[in-house]
Amino acid sequence: MTNSLIEALQLNKKGVISLIGAGGKTSLMFLLAKKLSQSKKRVLTTTTTKIFMPKPDLSPDTIIEDDVDELIKKTRINAKCFRHFSAGRRYDPISGKLIGFEPEIIDKLWQ
């Protein structure tokens, strides 16, 4: 299943998967992250909107960083320690949600 998933999504090197729709995006994102990380891929999950703060069973670590240069630095460090981790710009304790990044920041992370 995992290899066919990687082939179907054409993720032989590196890439970005964007999910849109009315429901189930976060669940699908973490399912894909699990499958890809099990196949030895490095995976960063994030959002351009808001998601509930990932629990450790969904994402072993979460970076919260607003500064782009620091975010990239921390991402490089985490990629050496974890097959899968998440990132957000900030955490809102009232809603329990991780606030995501603008699409331009996602592009910088991908590069």
Short mmCIF file of C-alpha atoms in Angstrom, two decimals:
data_model
loop_
_atom_site.label_atom_id
_atom_site.label_comp_id
_atom_site.label_asym_id
_atom_site.label_seq_id
_atom_site.Cartn_x
_atom_site.Cartn_y
_atom_site.Cartn_z
CA MET A 1 0.00 0.00 0.00
CA THR A 2 2.70 2.48 0.97
CA ASN A 3 4.78 2.03 -2.19
CA SER A 4 1.70 2.26 -4.39
CA LEU A 5 0.69 5.43 -2.51
CA ILE A 6 4.10 6.97 -3.14
CA GLU A 7 3.91 6.01 -6.81
CA ALA A 8 0.34 7.29 -7.19
CA LEU A 9 1.29 10.65 -5.67
CA GLN A 10 4.59 10.71 -7.61
CA LEU A 11 6.62 11.32 -4.45
CA ASN A 12 9.86 9.71 -5.54
CA LYS A 13 12.01 12.65 -4.47
CA LYS A 14 10.34 15.53 -2.67
CA GLY A 15 7.04 17.30 -3.05
CA VAL A 16 4.13 19.10 -1.53
CA ILE A 17 0.69 17.61 -1.05
CA SER A 18 -2.14 20.12 -0.75
CA LEU A 19 -5.53 19.08 0.55
CA ILE A 20 -8.72 21.02 -0.05
CA GLY A 21 -12.34 20.28 0.66
CA ALA A 22 -15.12 20.49 3.18
CA GLY A 23 -14.09 17.81 5.67
CA GLY A 24 -11.53 15.18 6.56
CA LYS A 25 -8.46 17.10 5.42
CA THR A 26 -6.59 16.93 8.72
CA SER A 27 -7.31 13.23 9.21
CA LEU A 28 -6.14 12.48 5.67
CA MET A 29 -3.05 14.65 6.13
CA PHE A 30 -1.95 12.72 9.21
CA LEU A 31 -2.78 9.35 7.62
CA LEU A 32 -0.65 10.23 4.59
CA ALA A 33 2.14 11.46 6.88
CA LYS A 34 2.08 8.19 8.80
CA LYS A 35 2.22 6.07 5.65
CA LEU A 36 4.96 8.17 4.05
CA SER A 37 7.11 8.27 7.20
CA GLN A 38 6.76 4.49 7.55
CA SER A 39 8.30 4.22 4.09
CA LYS A 40 11.34 6.22 5.28
CA LYS A 41 10.17 9.53 3.79
CA ARG A 42 10.64 12.71 5.83
CA VAL A 43 7.32 14.49 6.30
CA LEU A 44 6.42 17.96 7.56
CA THR A 45 2.72 18.54 8.16
CA THR A 46 1.35 22.06 8.40
CA THR A 47 -1.57 24.21 7.32
CA THR A 48 -2.41 27.55 5.75
CA THR A 49 -5.42 27.82 8.06
CA LYS A 50 -5.85 26.26 11.53
CA ILE A 51 -5.76 22.72 12.84
CA PHE A 52 -6.03 21.30 16.32
CA MET A 53 -2.62 20.96 17.93
CA PRO A 54 -1.38 17.52 16.89
CA LYS A 55 -1.08 15.00 19.70
CA PRO A 56 2.15 12.99 19.87
CA ASP A 57 0.48 9.91 18.38
CA LEU A 58 -0.25 11.96 15.22
CA SER A 59 2.98 13.97 15.11
CA PRO A 60 5.95 13.22 17.39
CA ASP A 61 7.00 16.89 17.52
CA THR A 62 5.57 20.27 16.61
CA ILE A 63 7.56 23.42 15.88
CA ILE A 64 5.87 26.71 16.71
CA GLU A 65 7.75 29.55 15.07
CA ASP A 66 6.75 32.84 13.45
CA ASP A 67 10.20 33.86 12.16
CA VAL A 68 10.84 32.27 8.75
CA ASP A 69 14.60 31.93 9.13
CA GLU A 70 14.24 30.31 12.56
CA LEU A 71 11.49 28.07 11.22
CA ILE A 72 13.74 26.81 8.43
CA LYS A 73 16.60 26.27 10.89
CA LYS A 74 14.39 24.31 13.31
CA THR A 75 12.90 22.32 10.43
CA ARG A 76 16.35 21.21 9.30
CA ILE A 77 17.20 20.12 12.84
CA ASN A 78 13.92 18.24 13.30
CA ALA A 79 14.30 16.49 9.95
CA LYS A 80 17.44 14.82 11.34
CA CYS A 81 15.59 13.60 14.45
CA PHE A 82 12.09 12.73 13.22
CA ARG A 83 10.63 11.11 10.12
CA HIS A 84 7.47 13.15 10.69
CA PHE A 85 6.81 16.40 12.53
CA SER A 86 4.47 19.37 12.28
CA ALA A 87 4.88 23.14 12.28
CA GLY A 88 2.75 26.20 12.84
CA ARG A 89 3.19 29.93 13.15
CA ARG A 90 1.63 30.12 16.60
CA TYR A 91 -0.61 28.25 19.03
CA ASP A 92 -3.92 29.66 20.22
CA PRO A 93 -4.57 28.21 23.70
CA ILE A 94 -8.19 29.39 23.71
CA SER A 95 -9.18 27.37 20.65
CA GLY A 96 -6.47 24.72 21.07
CA LYS A 97 -5.49 25.30 17.47
CA LEU A 98 -2.21 25.59 15.66
CA ILE A 99 -2.22 28.59 13.34
CA GLY A 100 -0.61 27.92 9.97
CA PHE A 101 1.49 29.78 7.46
CA GLU A 102 0.88 31.85 4.37
CA PRO A 103 1.38 29.91 1.10
CA GLU A 104 4.63 31.83 0.44
CA ILE A 105 6.11 30.42 3.65
CA ILE A 106 5.08 26.89 2.64
CA ASP A 107 6.95 27.48 -0.65
CA LYS A 108 10.09 28.53 1.27
CA LEU A 109 9.87 25.44 3.47
CA TRP A 110 9.54 23.22 0.42
CA GLN A 111 12.62 24.76 -1.20
#
